[in-house]
mmCIF file of C-alpha atoms in Angstrom:
data_model
loop_
_atom_site.group_PDB
_atom_site.id
_atom_site.type_symbol
_atom_site.label_atom_id
_atom_site.label_comp_id
_atom_site.label_asym_id
_atom_site.label_seq_id
_atom_site.Cartn_x
_atom_site.Cartn_y
_atom_site.Cartn_z
ATOM 1 C CA MET A 1 164.961 124.148 159.726
ATOM 2 C CA LEU A 2 166.277 122.825 156.428
ATOM 3 C CA ASP A 3 164.971 124.925 153.543
ATOM 4 C CA ALA A 4 164.527 123.892 149.893
ATOM 5 C CA PRO A 5 167.801 125.322 148.485
ATOM 6 C CA ALA A 6 169.861 123.610 151.193
ATOM 7 C CA ALA A 7 167.928 120.359 150.745
ATOM 8 C CA TRP A 8 168.602 120.398 147.004
ATOM 9 C CA GLU A 9 172.320 120.902 147.581
ATOM 10 C CA ARG A 10 172.361 117.863 149.857
ATOM 11 C CA LEU A 11 170.341 115.774 147.433
ATOM 12 C CA ARG A 12 172.714 116.511 144.550
ATOM 13 C CA GLY A 13 175.525 114.806 146.457
ATOM 14 C CA ILE A 14 173.619 111.615 147.299
ATOM 15 C CA ARG A 15 174.478 108.451 145.390
ATOM 16 C CA SER A 16 174.238 105.805 148.119
ATOM 17 C CA GLU A 17 172.329 104.956 151.279
ATOM 18 C CA ALA A 18 175.369 106.043 153.275
ATOM 19 C CA ASP A 19 175.260 109.418 151.515
ATOM 20 C CA ALA A 20 171.577 109.766 152.351
ATOM 21 C CA GLU A 21 172.266 109.015 156.010
ATOM 22 C CA ALA A 22 175.113 111.528 156.078
ATOM 23 C CA ALA A 23 172.877 114.151 154.453
ATOM 24 C CA GLY A 24 170.426 113.854 157.350
ATOM 25 C CA LEU A 25 167.797 111.639 155.746
ATOM 26 C CA PHE A 26 166.816 109.095 158.360
ATOM 27 C CA ARG A 27 164.681 106.032 157.748
ATOM 28 C CA GLY A 28 161.424 106.018 159.660
ATOM 29 C CA ALA A 29 159.435 103.086 160.970
ATOM 30 C CA ASP A 30 157.634 102.834 157.636
ATOM 31 C CA GLY A 31 160.951 102.463 155.800
ATOM 32 C CA ARG A 32 160.761 105.881 154.191
ATOM 33 C CA ARG A 33 163.588 108.387 154.393
ATOM 34 C CA GLN A 34 162.895 111.936 155.481
ATOM 35 C CA TRP A 35 164.660 114.976 156.868
ATOM 36 C CA ARG A 36 164.668 115.424 160.625
ATOM 37 C CA ASN A 37 163.682 119.083 160.580
ATOM 38 C CA ALA A 38 162.778 120.478 157.189
ATOM 39 C CA SER A 39 160.330 122.729 155.395
ATOM 40 C CA LEU A 40 157.502 121.302 153.338
ATOM 41 C CA GLU A 41 159.354 122.306 150.165
ATOM 42 C CA ALA A 42 162.471 120.430 151.304
ATOM 43 C CA GLU A 43 160.409 117.328 152.063
ATOM 44 C CA THR A 44 158.841 117.551 148.594
ATOM 45 C CA LEU A 45 162.276 117.624 146.958
ATOM 46 C CA ALA A 46 163.364 114.506 148.839
ATOM 47 C CA ASP A 47 160.126 112.743 147.973
ATOM 48 C CA ARG A 48 160.496 113.563 144.275
ATOM 49 C CA TYR A 49 164.228 113.083 143.657
ATOM 50 C CA LEU A 50 165.775 110.842 146.327
ATOM 51 C CA SER A 51 164.914 107.686 144.417
ATOM 52 C CA LEU A 52 166.655 109.070 141.337
ATOM 53 C CA CYS A 53 169.713 110.002 143.398
ATOM 54 C CA LEU A 54 169.854 106.423 144.705
ATOM 55 C CA ALA A 55 169.165 104.746 141.359
ATOM 56 C CA GLY A 56 172.788 103.780 140.795
ATOM 57 C CA PRO A 57 175.499 104.638 138.273
ATOM 58 C CA ARG A 58 173.741 102.988 135.298
ATOM 59 C CA PHE A 59 170.251 104.394 134.946
ATOM 60 C CA THR A 60 168.316 105.652 131.925
ATOM 61 C CA PHE A 61 165.295 107.895 132.354
ATOM 62 C CA ALA A 62 163.209 110.107 130.098
ATOM 63 C CA GLN A 63 161.009 113.161 130.358
ATOM 64 C CA LEU A 64 158.237 114.612 128.187
ATOM 65 C CA GLY A 65 155.895 117.552 128.674
ATOM 66 C CA GLN A 66 152.643 117.371 126.708
ATOM 67 C CA SER A 67 149.121 118.641 126.351
ATOM 68 C CA LEU A 68 146.135 116.797 127.760
ATOM 69 C CA ASP A 69 145.472 115.330 124.309
ATOM 70 C CA GLY A 70 149.026 114.078 123.881
ATOM 71 C CA PHE A 71 150.950 116.698 121.871
ATOM 72 C CA ILE A 72 154.358 118.176 122.695
ATOM 73 C CA ALA A 73 154.017 121.116 120.284
ATOM 74 C CA SER A 74 151.496 122.773 117.985
ATOM 75 C CA ARG A 75 151.156 121.828 114.321
ATOM 76 C CA THR A 76 153.724 124.541 113.480
ATOM 77 C CA GLY A 77 156.210 123.093 115.974
ATOM 78 C CA ASP A 78 155.701 125.821 118.597
ATOM 79 C CA ALA A 79 156.392 124.396 122.068
ATOM 80 C CA ASP A 80 156.920 127.637 124.080
ATOM 81 C CA TYR A 81 155.561 126.468 126.413
ATOM 82 C CA VAL A 82 153.323 123.441 126.666
ATOM 83 C CA THR A 83 153.884 122.977 130.384
ATOM 84 C CA GLY A 84 154.466 125.585 133.066
ATOM 85 C CA GLU A 85 157.411 126.995 134.963
ATOM 86 C CA GLU A 86 157.317 124.316 137.669
ATOM 87 C CA ASP A 87 157.797 121.613 135.051
ATOM 88 C CA ARG A 88 160.731 123.447 133.503
ATOM 89 C CA GLU A 89 162.360 123.625 136.923
ATOM 90 C CA HIS A 90 161.702 119.892 137.324
ATOM 91 C CA LEU A 91 163.343 119.212 133.955
ATOM 92 C CA HIS A 92 166.426 121.194 134.940
ATOM 93 C CA ARG A 93 166.687 119.211 138.182
ATOM 94 C CA LEU A 94 166.596 116.008 136.134
ATOM 95 C CA ARG A 95 169.429 117.380 133.981
ATOM 96 C CA ALA A 96 171.426 118.187 137.109
ATOM 97 C CA LEU A 97 171.114 114.557 138.249
ATOM 98 C CA ALA A 98 172.208 113.133 134.878
ATOM 99 C CA ASP A 99 175.643 112.554 133.378
ATOM 100 C CA ALA A 100 174.307 113.009 129.856
ATOM 101 C CA VAL A 101 171.150 114.347 128.207
ATOM 102 C CA ILE A 102 170.048 112.971 124.813
ATOM 103 C CA VAL A 103 168.038 114.660 122.080
ATOM 104 C CA GLY A 104 167.332 113.568 118.543
ATOM 105 C CA ALA A 105 168.259 115.537 115.459
ATOM 106 C CA GLY A 106 164.707 116.772 114.947
ATOM 107 C CA THR A 107 164.599 118.398 118.371
ATOM 108 C CA ALA A 108 168.037 119.963 117.898
ATOM 109 C CA VAL A 109 166.947 121.435 114.560
ATOM 110 C CA ALA A 110 163.475 122.652 115.579
ATOM 111 C CA ASP A 111 164.054 123.854 119.143
ATOM 112 C CA ASP A 112 167.749 124.823 119.221
ATOM 113 C CA PRO A 113 167.844 123.739 122.895
ATOM 114 C CA ARG A 114 170.659 124.581 125.298
ATOM 115 C CA LEU A 115 170.166 121.452 127.455
ATOM 116 C CA THR A 116 171.839 123.139 130.417
ATOM 117 C CA VAL A 117 170.958 123.545 134.098
ATOM 118 C CA ARG A 118 169.626 127.048 134.678
ATOM 119 C CA SER A 119 166.556 126.837 136.922
ATOM 120 C CA CYS A 120 168.458 125.227 139.799
ATOM 121 C CA THR A 121 172.009 124.705 140.937
ATOM 122 C CA GLY A 122 173.973 121.821 139.490
ATOM 123 C CA ALA A 123 176.509 120.810 136.877
ATOM 124 C CA ASN A 124 175.523 120.704 133.216
ATOM 125 C CA PRO A 125 175.339 117.206 131.729
ATOM 126 C CA VAL A 126 177.125 116.238 128.538
ATOM 127 C CA ARG A 127 174.798 117.070 125.654
ATOM 128 C CA VAL A 128 174.313 114.144 123.268
ATOM 129 C CA VAL A 129 172.827 114.847 119.838
ATOM 130 C CA LEU A 130 171.720 111.773 117.880
ATOM 131 C CA ASP A 131 172.159 112.712 114.242
ATOM 132 C CA PRO A 132 172.703 109.644 112.030
ATOM 133 C CA HIS A 133 172.237 111.646 108.809
ATOM 134 C CA GLY A 134 174.271 114.694 109.903
ATOM 135 C CA ARG A 135 171.435 117.177 109.417
ATOM 136 C CA VAL A 136 171.846 119.409 112.491
ATOM 137 C CA PRO A 137 173.328 122.800 111.479
ATOM 138 C CA LEU A 138 176.618 123.715 113.133
ATOM 139 C CA ARG A 139 175.174 127.063 114.215
ATOM 140 C CA ARG A 140 172.954 125.395 116.822
ATOM 141 C CA ARG A 141 173.733 126.414 120.404
ATOM 142 C CA VAL A 142 174.773 122.941 121.523
ATOM 143 C CA PHE A 143 177.733 123.340 119.165
ATOM 144 C CA THR A 144 178.514 127.012 119.653
ATOM 145 C CA ASP A 145 177.672 128.281 123.152
ATOM 146 C CA GLY A 146 180.457 126.442 125.006
ATOM 147 C CA ALA A 147 178.177 126.062 128.035
ATOM 148 C CA ALA A 148 178.699 122.306 128.300
ATOM 149 C CA PRO A 149 180.472 119.519 126.398
ATOM 150 C CA THR A 150 178.566 118.181 123.393
ATOM 151 C CA LEU A 151 178.811 114.695 121.915
ATOM 152 C CA TRP A 152 177.597 114.691 118.305
ATOM 153 C CA VAL A 153 176.683 111.119 117.366
ATOM 154 C CA VAL A 154 176.642 110.804 113.571
ATOM 155 C CA GLY A 155 176.439 107.995 111.058
ATOM 156 C CA ALA A 156 179.713 106.290 110.239
ATOM 157 C CA GLY A 157 179.612 107.579 106.668
ATOM 158 C CA SER A 158 178.620 111.148 107.489
ATOM 159 C CA GLU A 159 180.876 113.890 106.148
ATOM 160 C CA ARG A 160 179.254 116.565 108.310
ATOM 161 C CA GLY A 161 180.805 115.264 111.499
ATOM 162 C CA LYS A 162 184.250 116.086 110.168
ATOM 163 C CA ALA A 163 183.312 119.760 110.042
ATOM 164 C CA ALA A 164 183.009 119.853 113.845
ATOM 165 C CA ALA A 165 186.329 118.162 114.518
ATOM 166 C CA ASP A 166 188.020 121.447 115.446
ATOM 167 C CA MET A 167 185.123 122.995 117.394
ATOM 168 C CA ASP A 168 185.857 123.582 121.081
ATOM 169 C CA GLY A 169 183.787 121.432 123.398
ATOM 170 C CA VAL A 170 182.356 119.270 120.610
ATOM 171 C CA ASP A 171 183.308 115.617 120.304
ATOM 172 C CA VAL A 172 182.158 113.701 117.218
ATOM 173 C CA LEU A 173 181.254 110.032 117.611
ATOM 174 C CA PRO A 174 180.707 108.200 114.294
ATOM 175 C CA LEU A 175 178.644 105.025 114.676
ATOM 176 C CA PRO A 176 177.196 102.492 112.225
ATOM 177 C CA ASP A 177 173.419 102.526 111.880
ATOM 178 C CA SER A 178 173.020 99.424 114.042
ATOM 179 C CA ALA A 179 174.772 101.151 116.939
ATOM 180 C CA PHE A 180 171.990 103.764 117.139
ATOM 181 C CA ALA A 181 169.754 101.148 118.795
ATOM 182 C CA PRO A 182 168.915 102.470 122.283
ATOM 183 C CA HIS A 183 170.622 99.729 124.330
ATOM 184 C CA ARG A 184 173.789 100.027 122.273
ATOM 185 C CA LEU A 185 173.816 103.786 122.619
ATOM 186 C CA VAL A 186 173.461 103.496 126.386
ATOM 187 C CA ARG A 187 176.380 101.074 126.536
ATOM 188 C CA GLU A 188 178.484 103.366 124.339
ATOM 189 C CA LEU A 189 177.809 106.284 126.662
ATOM 190 C CA ALA A 190 178.617 104.153 129.713
ATOM 191 C CA ARG A 191 182.009 103.402 128.190
ATOM 192 C CA ARG A 192 182.556 107.147 128.322
ATOM 193 C CA ASP A 193 181.575 107.232 132.018
ATOM 194 C CA LEU A 194 178.157 108.632 131.138
ATOM 195 C CA GLY A 195 176.015 106.079 132.930
ATOM 196 C CA ARG A 196 173.136 108.214 134.180
ATOM 197 C CA VAL A 197 171.312 109.198 130.985
ATOM 198 C CA LEU A 198 168.332 111.516 130.546
ATOM 199 C CA VAL A 199 166.453 111.089 127.248
ATOM 200 C CA GLU A 200 164.776 114.456 126.792
ATOM 201 C CA GLY A 201 163.338 114.532 123.305
ATOM 202 C CA GLY A 202 161.676 114.594 121.064
ATOM 203 C CA GLY A 203 158.692 112.327 121.184
ATOM 204 C CA VAL A 204 160.073 109.860 118.663
ATOM 205 C CA THR A 205 163.415 109.523 120.451
ATOM 206 C CA VAL A 206 161.729 108.923 123.808
ATOM 207 C CA SER A 207 159.296 106.498 122.155
ATOM 208 C CA ARG A 208 162.162 104.523 120.619
ATOM 209 C CA PHE A 209 163.837 104.123 123.993
ATOM 210 C CA LEU A 210 160.517 103.118 125.562
ATOM 211 C CA HIS A 211 159.703 100.677 122.745
ATOM 212 C CA ALA A 212 163.165 99.126 123.059
ATOM 213 C CA ARG A 213 162.702 98.681 126.817
ATOM 214 C CA ALA A 214 165.798 100.777 127.345
ATOM 215 C CA LEU A 215 164.213 103.074 129.955
ATOM 216 C CA HIS A 216 164.197 102.450 133.677
ATOM 217 C CA ARG A 217 161.907 105.379 134.421
ATOM 218 C CA LEU A 218 159.672 107.752 132.488
ATOM 219 C CA TYR A 219 158.440 111.170 133.607
ATOM 220 C CA VAL A 220 155.469 112.614 131.711
ATOM 221 C CA THR A 221 154.072 116.017 132.640
ATOM 222 C CA VAL A 222 150.574 116.733 131.350
ATOM 223 C CA ALA A 223 149.331 120.297 131.015
ATOM 224 C CA PRO A 224 145.583 121.129 131.141
ATOM 225 C CA VAL A 225 145.555 122.420 127.575
ATOM 226 C CA LEU A 226 144.028 121.010 124.390
ATOM 227 C CA LEU A 227 145.822 121.453 121.061
ATOM 228 C CA GLY A 228 143.599 119.321 118.818
ATOM 229 C CA ASP A 229 146.540 118.304 116.654
ATOM 230 C CA GLY A 230 150.271 118.918 116.517
ATOM 231 C CA VAL A 231 153.529 117.109 117.148
ATOM 232 C CA PRO A 232 152.691 113.899 119.048
ATOM 233 C CA GLY A 233 154.415 112.820 122.227
ATOM 234 C CA LEU A 234 154.669 109.083 122.837
ATOM 235 C CA GLY A 235 153.857 106.840 119.896
ATOM 236 C CA PHE A 236 154.553 103.160 119.314
ATOM 237 C CA PRO A 237 152.677 100.106 117.998
ATOM 238 C CA GLY A 238 150.396 99.100 120.842
ATOM 239 C CA PRO A 239 148.539 95.920 121.748
ATOM 240 C CA GLU A 240 145.184 94.972 120.287
ATOM 241 C CA LEU A 241 143.602 94.385 123.701
ATOM 242 C CA MET A 242 143.477 96.757 126.669
ATOM 243 C CA ARG A 243 144.406 93.925 129.026
ATOM 244 C CA ASP A 244 147.791 93.730 127.291
ATOM 245 C CA ALA A 245 148.588 97.421 127.752
ATOM 246 C CA LEU A 246 151.610 98.442 129.779
ATOM 247 C CA ARG A 247 150.540 99.446 133.302
ATOM 248 C CA PRO A 248 153.702 100.258 135.270
ATOM 249 C CA PRO A 249 153.674 101.360 138.908
ATOM 250 C CA THR A 250 153.000 105.087 138.805
ATOM 251 C CA ARG A 251 153.179 108.088 141.102
ATOM 252 C CA ARG A 252 151.457 111.413 140.496
ATOM 253 C CA ALA A 253 152.325 114.890 141.725
ATOM 254 C CA ALA A 254 151.117 118.416 141.049
ATOM 255 C CA LEU A 255 153.497 120.832 139.332
ATOM 256 C CA GLY A 256 151.492 124.042 139.502
ATOM 257 C CA GLU A 257 148.566 123.512 137.144
ATOM 258 C CA ASP A 258 150.296 120.528 135.510
ATOM 259 C CA THR A 259 150.322 116.898 136.631
ATOM 260 C CA LEU A 260 153.543 114.897 136.752
ATOM 261 C CA PHE A 261 153.355 111.138 136.169
ATOM 262 C CA GLU A 262 156.389 109.100 137.245
ATOM 263 C CA LEU A 263 156.414 105.576 135.786
ATOM 264 C CA ASP A 264 158.660 102.790 137.047
ATOM 265 C CA LEU A 265 159.591 100.664 134.032
ATOM 266 C CA ARG A 266 161.965 98.245 135.773
ATOM 267 C CA THR A 267 159.388 95.857 137.181
ATOM 268 C CA ALA A 268 159.131 92.368 135.679
ATOM 269 C CA ARG A 269 157.115 92.144 132.462
ATOM 270 C CA PRO A 270 155.647 88.939 131.037
ATOM 271 C CA GLY A 271 155.790 88.062 127.365
ATOM 272 C CA GLU A 272 158.442 87.230 124.812
ATOM 273 C CA PRO A 273 161.259 89.616 123.787
ATOM 274 C CA LEU A 274 160.410 91.595 120.685
ATOM 275 C CA GLY A 275 163.138 91.220 118.089
ATOM 276 C CA ASP A 276 166.908 91.244 118.510
ATOM 277 C CA GLU A 277 167.070 94.578 120.274
ATOM 278 C CA HIS A 278 164.390 93.644 122.784
ATOM 279 C CA ALA A 279 166.208 90.436 123.633
ATOM 280 C CA GLU A 280 168.789 92.628 125.383
ATOM 281 C CA ALA A 281 166.226 94.006 127.807
ATOM 282 C CA GLY A 282 166.811 91.451 130.543
ATOM 283 C CA GLN A 283 170.520 92.123 130.483
ATOM 284 C CA ALA A 284 169.969 95.866 130.595
ATOM 285 C CA ARG A 285 167.685 95.591 133.612
ATOM 286 C CA GLY A 286 170.330 93.576 135.413
ATOM 287 C CA GLU A 287 173.180 96.005 134.817
ATOM 288 C CA GLY A 288 172.430 97.913 138.024
ATOM 289 C CA GLN A 289 171.060 95.964 140.938
ATOM 290 C CA GLN A 290 169.801 98.947 142.923
ATOM 291 C CA PRO A 291 166.004 98.847 143.303
ATOM 292 C CA VAL A 292 163.852 101.716 142.101
ATOM 293 C CA HIS A 293 162.390 103.469 145.110
ATOM 294 C CA ASP A 294 159.641 105.919 145.664
ATOM 295 C CA GLY A 295 160.734 109.316 146.883
ATOM 296 C CA ASN A 296 161.421 108.139 150.410
ATOM 297 C CA GLY A 297 163.365 104.982 149.721
ATOM 298 C CA GLN A 298 160.374 102.613 149.359
ATOM 299 C CA PRO A 299 160.655 100.275 146.337
ATOM 300 C CA LEU A 300 158.073 101.329 143.756
ATOM 301 C CA GLY A 301 157.673 97.782 142.541
ATOM 302 C CA SER A 302 156.348 96.497 145.877
ATOM 303 C CA ALA A 303 153.275 98.108 147.384
ATOM 304 C CA GLN A 304 152.514 100.231 144.347
ATOM 305 C CA ALA A 305 152.806 97.332 141.912
ATOM 306 C CA ARG A 306 149.671 95.803 143.436
ATOM 307 C CA ARG A 307 147.673 98.659 141.958
ATOM 308 C CA SER A 308 148.561 97.370 138.487
ATOM 309 C CA GLU A 309 146.806 94.016 138.528
ATOM 310 C CA GLY A 310 146.241 92.012 135.391
ATOM 311 C CA PRO A 311 148.830 90.808 132.880
ATOM 312 C CA GLY A 312 150.733 94.094 132.618
ATOM 313 C CA GLY A 313 152.175 92.772 129.360
ATOM 314 C CA TYR A 314 154.476 94.847 127.193
ATOM 315 C CA SER A 315 153.355 93.636 123.788
ATOM 316 C CA LEU A 316 154.568 96.260 121.333
ATOM 317 C CA PRO A 317 154.875 94.434 118.004
ATOM 318 C CA GLY A 318 156.511 95.973 114.994
ATOM 319 C CA PRO A 319 159.081 98.745 114.573
ATOM 320 C CA PRO A 320 158.986 102.079 116.437
ATOM 321 C CA ALA A 321 156.880 104.902 115.038
ATOM 322 C CA ALA A 322 158.116 106.774 111.979
ATOM 323 C CA ASP A 323 160.495 109.656 112.590
ATOM 324 C CA VAL A 324 158.352 112.757 112.870
ATOM 325 C CA GLN A 325 160.232 114.099 115.836
ATOM 326 C CA ARG A 326 160.889 117.779 116.393
#
């Protein structure tokens, strides 16, 4: 019987339908892929991550863990830990399936994250720190621990980036302000063969990618805890009417006491593009033609899309929320 560790090792090597077949995932009469003889834990891994493995070489996804009332940290910035151990393992699996993991400057300053794969097996992604104003201290672990390559994306006029030029494992990428737009950043990373991108934090950075329609998938884990106030998670200018709210096809799963929501953002959305950056959204969705599947190879946008009746518009007028990220 295939156990969970062996199933994960097989999943990490899957990037095509042929790979899935070779790994022992057969397609049943219902169109779903499953192992022939596997434990429940192994089946859960395939259900949760196979679609991400098969998503193609150009895919951008994001993850947030938050309280029930929508905060990713307390008012003092303490985030250890909003969600439980199962969610942290899930996050590390997402890192292992990404070429690059992005955080904003606020998260790098406040959390000093390592952004490495530790709770499961897998290669560390390239760590990308978005720091247009060059405010992340050089003593942060992403610059000093040598655990994985780090790409420090700074403003074109920043002097701080020059200070890291001789640091081992740190590559400095100066960009003009306009190039920090999410779609342009994704294209810049793809030119460096970093096509599978995980946007990990903080809330403002994830919100900017969501607002720009630069995400193909969003994972949000909600913990049964109430903070009352704190550092917010997602935040963007929303529609005036509930019928215009974004209602993407969604799957739910239990992660211990937490609940994981997996949102497919690639389905067609009515409405006009929002500004110059949003006008690129159609092109970005067409860059990879592989459909988004549920965990067993079933397209999320088919049967599940029918649960999201109504306009499903994506009317998010105005600029992204102000930068209060961690």
